[in-house]
Amino acid sequence: MADPVLRLEGVSKSFAALRAVQDVSLSLAPGEIHALIGPNGAGKSTLMALVSGALAPDAGRIVFRGQDVTRLSVAQRARMGLGRSFQVSSLIPEYSARRNVMLALQARQGHSWRFFHPVSRDRSLMDPAREILRRVGLSGRASVPSAELSHGERRLLEIALALALQPAAFLLDEPMAGMGTEGTRQLTGFLDGLRAEAPILLVEHDMDAVFALADRISVLAGGRVIASGTVAEIRADADVRRAYLGEEEGA
Amino acid sequence: MVEKRREWTLNAVLAIALFAVPLAALWLDEPFYITLATRVAILALAGVGLNIALGLGGMVSFGHAAYFGIGGYVAGILAHHAFSGQPLFLGLSGSNQMLVIWAVAMAISALAALVIGALSLRTSGIFFIMITLAFAQMIFYFALSWPAYGGEDGLPIFLRNQFPGLNTMRGWEMFVLSYAVLMLALALFAMLRGARFGAALMAIRQNPARAAAVGISPFGIKLTAFVISGMITGLAGAMMAELTRFVSPAMMTWQMSGELIVIIILGGVGRLFGPVAGAGILVAFEVLFGGLTEHWQFFLGLVLLGVVLFARGGLIGLLAGRERHG
């Protein structure tokens, strides 16, 4: 197997007495979609925050593109090529969809230290922004402020911002949340093609999407990885059924 | 697009009005109104400075009077030494050239903003407001207790300093100079706002987590904006000292910091001509109600209350609608 793009080694994080993430090791190989599932409170959100850099782990290390990034900030990891989407859409509310993407593009191009040239006439931002919005299907909504977009459109814009970073790895936190059946189906198809550009670490509650997309699945429960394997292996795993899938079927 | 065009029209009206009023006063031989318009232009300039930090960057500095006062004292001290002929220090002499004074005022204000900003920007919200206030109070008390330059009595500028090609002692020429500097500062504001730097700065104000997630580190961008902001307000301070030919610690009081914030809020936070509208309203109230009662600020307070409750966008927002970033 090729060297993983992203690797977590024995990562732990506690909040006072709560051990939110305990000794988690996992990796993301080129070209794969690695899904992270688990019941509510399993530590998925904490783990995503640790990978993105919003939280610093108490123990363990995180290696991205062969470099130890454990102590790097969110912005530094983003500049290294970690493209994330948020669980709850987090956009620049007054900026149009286009300006949101242009912001990610300008950050990707390496610097915001241009004081005079207007971005509205900057072809190196406008042209790729148009192309990215077309890819996610938001061309018609390019000039609408992101605060006025529908929920589904905001989810797509989240993906567009991650795309604009041309990342080495995607970190997608419940991209399907609240998307509806048709939206979920389309987004599943889109993410399926995306893995060729960069591997995806995917947290998702929609099991149909996870089973359709994932090359590997890691199951998180009580802050630990209790199982890791292919879709077939996870489906068959007794612990997983008890901890998670069983519960859901029973509910 | 309609809003944008309306804002342009409104800005043009404000720019023309600010020029036309003193021009009419010149024609009617009413020098008082020329001085008044110059005051509006200089206060607006100070507001443009604050508008970069507060309006674009969301940094509520409650200590911008510090830069205003530092600029004023630079003008006063340099003029004082030029007048007396005594060297300043290290054999450097004073200056009676506005261009030199302005450069020094901007450099020292920028330096002060760099130090204060670097320390204050580690906090946010109410703590940022309080720490900027605390720094401004420190500088205020320093000026108050520094006997070499007048202490609490302040320092007069006996002869207004010079600008190449102008007779700055003439009210009209002093106005034209102040107006031109204000327009340049507005052009700078518009450019910064439209450029990548402004895009990053305004994004950080709205959603710092998102800005970081695309790879923009907030600290450096905010600090740069804070320094530019302090520098422009410092320049305004130097010009205000020229206009009144007097500097005193009163320029650095927390009331002055508050007045600058009021100017921004009345005019429209983050709007290009917000400070011009705000300074105009402030000075108009001072003149209209100041003649009737000592407590004219009561009426200003009422208007401010109205703006905060019913017209968050200030005068510009009220007349031109919300700002859009297409």
Short mmCIF file of C-alpha atoms in Angstrom, two decimals, chain A residues 20-220:
data_model
loop_
_atom_site.label_atom_id
_atom_site.label_comp_id
_atom_site.label_asym_id
_atom_site.label_seq_id
_atom_site.Cartn_x
_atom_site.Cartn_y
_atom_site.Cartn_z
CA ALA A 20 -13.55 11.99 24.37
CA VAL A 21 -10.96 10.32 22.17
CA GLN A 22 -8.72 7.53 23.43
CA ASP A 23 -5.66 6.17 21.70
CA VAL A 24 -7.04 6.42 18.17
CA SER A 25 -4.83 5.36 15.28
CA LEU A 26 -6.03 5.44 11.73
CA SER A 27 -4.79 6.34 8.27
CA LEU A 28 -6.01 7.69 4.97
CA ALA A 29 -4.42 6.22 1.86
CA PRO A 30 -4.30 7.92 -1.55
CA GLY A 31 -7.45 7.44 -3.58
CA GLU A 32 -9.64 6.07 -0.82
CA ILE A 33 -12.67 7.14 1.08
CA HIS A 34 -12.28 6.27 4.73
CA ALA A 35 -15.55 6.65 6.60
CA LEU A 36 -15.76 7.28 10.29
CA ILE A 37 -19.00 6.16 11.88
CA GLY A 38 -20.29 5.77 15.39
CA PRO A 39 -23.19 6.65 17.63
CA ASN A 40 -23.68 10.17 18.96
CA GLY A 41 -21.08 11.01 21.58
CA ALA A 42 -18.62 8.49 20.18
CA GLY A 43 -16.01 11.21 19.73
CA LYS A 44 -16.33 11.82 15.98
CA SER A 45 -16.58 15.59 16.27
CA THR A 46 -13.65 15.74 18.67
CA LEU A 47 -11.61 13.59 16.33
CA MET A 48 -12.43 15.86 13.38
CA ALA A 49 -11.39 18.88 15.45
CA LEU A 50 -8.10 17.16 16.28
CA VAL A 51 -7.40 16.38 12.64
CA SER A 52 -8.32 19.89 11.43
CA GLY A 53 -6.27 21.53 14.16
CA ALA A 54 -9.10 23.22 16.06
CA LEU A 55 -8.08 21.14 19.11
CA ALA A 56 -4.64 19.96 20.17
CA PRO A 57 -4.38 16.34 21.34
CA ASP A 58 -3.22 15.44 24.86
CA ALA A 59 -1.21 12.57 23.48
CA GLY A 60 -0.27 11.02 20.15
CA ARG A 61 0.64 12.60 16.87
CA ILE A 62 -0.88 13.49 13.56
CA VAL A 63 1.16 13.14 10.39
CA PHE A 64 0.00 14.80 7.18
CA ARG A 65 1.89 14.43 3.91
CA GLY A 66 4.85 12.99 5.81
CA GLN A 67 5.10 15.90 8.19
CA ASP A 68 4.19 16.04 11.88
CA VAL A 69 1.37 18.59 12.05
CA THR A 70 0.29 17.91 15.65
CA ARG A 71 1.18 21.41 16.80
CA LEU A 72 0.17 23.31 13.66
CA SER A 73 -2.83 25.68 13.57
CA VAL A 74 -5.99 25.21 11.53
CA ALA A 75 -4.79 27.76 8.98
CA GLN A 76 -1.36 26.15 8.65
CA ARG A 77 -2.89 22.70 8.03
CA ALA A 78 -5.30 24.20 5.51
CA ARG A 79 -2.37 25.76 3.65
CA MET A 80 -0.65 22.36 3.60
CA GLY A 81 -3.69 21.00 1.76
CA LEU A 82 -6.29 19.87 4.25
CA GLY A 83 -9.67 20.82 2.82
CA ARG A 84 -12.48 20.57 5.31
CA SER A 85 -16.20 21.05 5.35
CA PHE A 86 -18.10 21.79 8.53
CA GLN A 87 -20.89 19.74 10.05
CA VAL A 88 -22.98 22.89 10.40
CA SER A 89 -22.39 25.06 7.32
CA SER A 90 -19.83 27.70 8.20
CA LEU A 91 -19.56 30.28 5.44
CA ILE A 92 -18.90 33.99 5.09
CA PRO A 93 -22.52 35.17 5.41
CA GLU A 94 -22.31 38.55 3.64
CA TYR A 95 -20.23 37.20 0.77
CA SER A 96 -21.88 35.77 -2.29
CA ALA A 97 -21.26 32.14 -3.16
CA ARG A 98 -18.68 33.33 -5.68
CA ARG A 99 -16.86 35.53 -3.15
CA ASN A 100 -16.76 32.63 -0.69
CA VAL A 101 -15.03 30.45 -3.25
CA MET A 102 -12.73 33.31 -4.27
CA LEU A 103 -11.66 33.69 -0.64
CA ALA A 104 -10.62 30.04 -0.53
CA LEU A 105 -8.82 30.46 -3.87
CA GLN A 106 -6.87 33.50 -2.71
CA ALA A 107 -5.82 31.63 0.42
CA ARG A 108 -4.83 28.65 -1.75
CA GLN A 109 -2.74 30.90 -3.98
CA GLY A 110 -0.71 31.62 -0.91
CA HIS A 111 -1.29 35.15 0.18
CA SER A 112 -3.80 37.78 1.14
CA TRP A 113 -1.17 40.52 1.13
CA ARG A 114 -2.39 42.42 -1.88
CA PHE A 115 -3.64 45.82 -0.97
CA PHE A 116 -4.64 47.51 -4.19
CA HIS A 117 -5.65 45.18 -6.99
CA PRO A 118 -9.43 44.65 -6.84
CA VAL A 119 -10.51 41.02 -6.46
CA SER A 120 -13.60 41.69 -8.56
CA ARG A 121 -11.31 42.10 -11.59
CA ASP A 122 -8.87 39.35 -10.65
CA ARG A 123 -9.20 36.68 -13.33
CA SER A 124 -7.03 34.27 -11.38
CA LEU A 125 -9.85 34.22 -8.80
CA MET A 126 -12.96 34.82 -10.92
CA ASP A 127 -12.34 32.14 -13.54
CA PRO A 128 -11.57 29.19 -11.27
CA ALA A 129 -14.42 30.26 -8.94
CA ARG A 130 -16.86 30.05 -11.84
CA GLU A 131 -15.57 26.60 -12.75
CA ILE A 132 -15.83 25.28 -9.18
CA LEU A 133 -19.37 26.60 -8.73
CA ARG A 134 -20.30 24.92 -12.00
CA ARG A 135 -18.89 21.61 -10.77
CA VAL A 136 -21.00 21.62 -7.61
CA GLY A 137 -24.03 22.92 -9.49
CA LEU A 138 -24.26 26.40 -8.01
CA SER A 139 -23.59 28.44 -11.18
CA GLY A 140 -27.03 29.99 -11.09
CA ARG A 141 -26.61 31.11 -7.49
CA ALA A 142 -23.11 32.60 -7.77
CA SER A 143 -24.02 36.13 -6.75
CA VAL A 144 -26.41 35.26 -3.91
CA PRO A 145 -25.05 36.03 -0.41
CA SER A 146 -24.35 32.74 1.32
CA ALA A 147 -26.67 33.67 4.18
CA GLU A 148 -29.56 33.69 1.69
CA LEU A 149 -28.79 30.30 0.13
CA SER A 150 -30.96 27.30 0.96
CA HIS A 151 -29.66 24.65 3.34
CA GLY A 152 -28.78 22.28 0.53
CA GLU A 153 -27.00 25.01 -1.44
CA ARG A 154 -24.98 25.91 1.62
CA ARG A 155 -23.91 22.28 1.95
CA LEU A 156 -22.75 22.34 -1.67
CA LEU A 157 -20.89 25.60 -1.12
CA GLU A 158 -19.08 23.94 1.79
CA ILE A 159 -17.87 21.30 -0.65
CA ALA A 160 -16.96 24.00 -3.18
CA LEU A 161 -14.74 25.75 -0.62
CA ALA A 162 -12.93 22.49 0.10
CA LEU A 163 -12.51 21.93 -3.67
CA ALA A 164 -11.09 25.41 -4.13
CA LEU A 165 -8.20 24.52 -1.86
CA GLN A 166 -7.17 21.74 -4.28
CA PRO A 167 -6.42 19.76 -1.14
CA ALA A 168 -4.22 16.75 -0.64
CA ALA A 169 -6.96 15.32 1.57
CA PHE A 170 -10.61 16.14 2.18
CA LEU A 171 -12.03 16.19 5.67
CA LEU A 172 -15.80 16.12 5.27
CA ASP A 173 -17.95 16.36 8.39
CA GLU A 174 -21.44 15.05 7.61
CA PRO A 175 -21.70 16.56 4.14
CA MET A 176 -25.13 14.93 3.65
CA ALA A 177 -26.66 16.40 6.82
CA GLY A 178 -30.19 17.54 6.02
CA MET A 179 -29.76 17.11 2.26
CA GLY A 180 -32.89 15.04 1.55
CA THR A 181 -33.03 11.88 -0.54
CA GLU A 182 -32.36 13.39 -3.94
CA GLY A 183 -29.64 15.70 -2.67
CA THR A 184 -27.93 12.84 -0.87
CA ARG A 185 -28.04 10.68 -3.98
CA GLN A 186 -26.44 13.40 -6.12
CA LEU A 187 -23.81 14.24 -3.54
CA THR A 188 -22.95 10.55 -3.15
CA GLY A 189 -22.27 10.39 -6.87
CA PHE A 190 -20.17 13.52 -6.69
CA LEU A 191 -18.04 12.35 -3.76
CA ASP A 192 -17.55 9.01 -5.51
CA GLY A 193 -15.73 10.82 -8.30
CA LEU A 194 -13.90 13.11 -5.91
CA ARG A 195 -11.72 10.37 -4.39
CA ALA A 196 -9.66 10.34 -7.59
CA GLU A 197 -8.57 13.93 -6.81
CA ALA A 198 -7.76 13.42 -3.16
CA PRO A 199 -8.66 10.88 -0.49
CA ILE A 200 -11.57 11.67 1.80
CA LEU A 201 -11.91 11.21 5.53
CA LEU A 202 -15.67 11.15 5.81
CA VAL A 203 -17.83 11.43 8.90
CA GLU A 204 -21.39 10.60 7.91
CA HIS A 205 -24.60 9.43 9.54
CA ASP A 206 -26.30 8.35 6.36
CA MET A 207 -25.45 4.65 6.28
CA ASP A 208 -26.57 4.10 2.69
CA ALA A 209 -24.10 6.78 1.57
CA VAL A 210 -21.34 5.35 3.76
CA PHE A 211 -21.83 1.81 2.49
CA ALA A 212 -21.99 3.04 -1.09
CA LEU A 213 -18.86 5.16 -0.87
CA ALA A 214 -16.42 3.85 1.70
CA ASP A 215 -13.35 1.81 0.83
CA ARG A 216 -12.76 1.41 4.54
CA ILE A 217 -14.83 2.10 7.60
CA SER A 218 -13.66 2.78 11.13
CA VAL A 219 -16.21 2.51 13.90
CA LEU A 220 -15.82 4.81 16.85
#
